[in-house]
Amino acid sequence: MCGIIGYLGGREATPILMESLKRLEYRGYDSAGVAVLEEPRQGHATRTSVTKSEAKVDTLVEKLEANMPSGKLGIGHTRWATHGKPTYINAHPHTDCKGKIFVVHNGIIENFAELKAELEAEGHEFPSETDTEVVPHLIEKYYKGDFLAAVRAALKRIHGAYALAMFSSEDPELLVGARLNAPLVVGLGESEYYIASDITAIIPYTKRVLVLGEGEVAAVTPLGPEVSTLDGVTVKSKIVHVDWDVAQAQKGGYPHFMLKEIHESDEAVANAMRGRLSDDGAVSFREFDVSDEQLKSVKDVLLLGMGTSLHAAMIGEYVIEDWAGIPARAEDASEFRYRRPTVGKDTLDVVITQSGETADTLVALHQAKERGSLSVAVTNVIASSAARDADGAIYLHSGPEIGVASTKTLLAHTISLYLLALRLATVNGRVSLERRQELVESLRALPEQVRGILARDEEIRGLAEKYSKYGDFMYAGRGLGFPVALEGALKLKEISYVHAEGTSGGLLKHGPIALLDDQFPVVAICTASATKDKMVSNVHEMAARNAPVIALVTDGDHSLDGVATDLFVMPAVEEVSSVILDTVMLQLFAYHVAVKLGQNVDQPRNLAKSVTVE
Ligand code: G6P
């Protein structure tokens, strides 16, 4: 949700904070702020300069450029409001009564109301409406000359979720980070250190990070970080090397990250297969190295995710059942966590999360683990919470995804789930060598086929511009086309704010069709599949209600000529390949509608890339 950054080193902190906040903006962008401990000037005591903006990071940067604080220690924040509107007062950093302790926070402090009442009764004053503000005041309450001890005492009182970066003007060489149920990394540079919500913020500076564990505190001094628990017990943390490069986190000539990331789909698809698939279709996952015997004992598969990742889960559900013959179900993780789940030792629990930090997905993972099931995280972020908490990980290797709406990583998720399904099918003896080889050929052809769709960007833009005048859209598909339709609708509504809903072709007649008229277009997924003819009948029903129809059809199929308003002709490929190609087309369609409508596609209103609160 919010993005946090801290710096301690030999360089000027402000430009580094500004740069990092821009990289973190996809996590939240309601308002922003920094606090920099200024170098003491002759005859003056140390002072902290605080700069905030009630708008995006760019406005903050303008303010900082006009009046640049100079200092080697600082913290910064970009906010996605939970408690209190995005105003100047509510923007972070927050401070204590004396203005000595400065804190930025991502997460939600669940018991803030009672803590605030207690502190107010003791005379503390709270100008903001945020939950965060209790943190500096609690630290102030416990401060007896040792900042770190006061931080630990304060954090022991807090329930909920936090990733924090903090300093006190009394300790000019100490930057403190802490986490509980929210991600935080410590970046290790050359005699300089960073604290950040995620790796993307700091990749230009270092590729060596130390990932804090739950309930751990990092005390960073010029000598380096020391990690300990809230009880002060020293923790030996693992250093992780990150292989993302800076160019991947920049727009590289594209007008938006989203467009750039869609154009990286071919690579994302190739990277998800790399090193995992032999010519005869044998699949191996390095970080999910379980024996055939163990996989053979899997009796059912539970796939958990949220948003776009839930749609990937639905695709996984179809292919695992189809290829491996094992019952599989995709679940909305936020609902699953409040049910009485019927998972057990024979269940394989697959959590699908690009960021690896989605709060609901993580809780659902923990619950499934408690019931003793084998778990694997399909994620893009190395050493993310999901990757660490699950028994194994299947990394997407897609490079950073900055656009808030997931695009390339959905394709990588889908490929990863195909490989998992193939592995399960193989251990269960459900797939012949011949069929495996056929599938391998189809999957290996995909990057080139994706490039074929990307090359049709102009054609898709034309279609999108033609349809951008409509205020409602229905997306319909069957079988694997159903999650594709749901995702197409999600992509359109989240970035263009145009109403769009997804339905299965069968469900259409049970309500949604009532909406259709000549002002309510339909996007119909009619590419080759076992249910294609049924979809064709559905399109006839839609067209009979005068709905304009864009139909995605397979090359050579003329069954919708003269029926659909616009045909988008797709290459003749396997159904599992169509999922990928159709998705890329619908991502580009949504992108171009949103651009035509003048929306901020990389940072759509009210959304955040990573939802780390419930
Ligand atoms: C947010 C993002 C979506 C994403 C979802 C799940 O809603 O805006 O793009 O699909 O979170 O994120 P995850 O990181 O768990 O895949």
Short mmCIF file of N, CA, C and O in Angstrom, two decimals, residues 30-31 36 66 71 100 195 386-387 390 502 583:
data_model
loop_
_atom_site.label_atom_id
_atom_site.label_comp_id
_atom_site.label_asym_id
_atom_site.label_seq_id
_atom_site.Cartn_x
_atom_site.Cartn_y
_atom_site.Cartn_z
N ASP A 30 -1.38 8.98 -2.88
CA ASP A 30 -2.32 10.02 -2.44
C ASP A 30 -1.59 11.28 -2.00
O ASP A 30 -2.06 12.39 -2.19
N SER A 31 -0.49 11.08 -1.31
CA SER A 31 0.27 12.20 -0.74
C SER A 31 1.65 11.66 -0.39
O SER A 31 1.86 10.45 -0.42
N VAL A 36 14.39 14.98 6.74
CA VAL A 36 15.84 14.86 6.60
C VAL A 36 16.49 15.53 7.81
O VAL A 36 16.16 16.67 8.15
N ALA A 66 12.94 23.17 -4.84
CA ALA A 66 12.96 24.61 -4.56
C ALA A 66 13.67 24.90 -3.23
O ALA A 66 14.19 25.99 -3.02
N GLY A 71 21.42 16.77 4.27
CA GLY A 71 21.70 15.88 5.40
C GLY A 71 21.93 14.47 4.89
O GLY A 71 21.59 14.15 3.75
N LYS A 100 11.09 15.50 17.69
CA LYS A 100 12.44 14.92 17.62
C LYS A 100 12.45 13.54 16.97
O LYS A 100 13.47 13.08 16.46
N ILE A 195 16.52 1.56 3.84
CA ILE A 195 15.41 0.76 4.34
C ILE A 195 14.28 1.02 3.36
O ILE A 195 14.00 2.18 3.03
N ALA A 386 5.41 -14.46 0.83
CA ALA A 386 4.79 -15.70 0.36
C ALA A 386 5.87 -16.74 0.05
O ALA A 386 5.75 -17.91 0.42
N ALA A 387 6.94 -16.28 -0.60
CA ALA A 387 8.02 -17.22 -0.97
C ALA A 387 8.67 -17.80 0.28
O ALA A 387 9.04 -18.97 0.33
N ALA A 390 5.88 -20.20 2.31
CA ALA A 390 5.42 -21.45 1.68
C ALA A 390 6.56 -22.47 1.71
O ALA A 390 7.72 -22.12 1.92
N GLY A 502 -17.56 -9.27 -16.33
CA GLY A 502 -17.23 -10.50 -17.02
C GLY A 502 -18.26 -11.56 -16.66
O GLY A 502 -18.75 -11.61 -15.54
N THR A 583 -5.32 -12.71 -23.82
CA THR A 583 -5.09 -11.81 -22.67
C THR A 583 -4.26 -10.61 -23.08
O THR A 583 -4.56 -9.47 -22.71
#
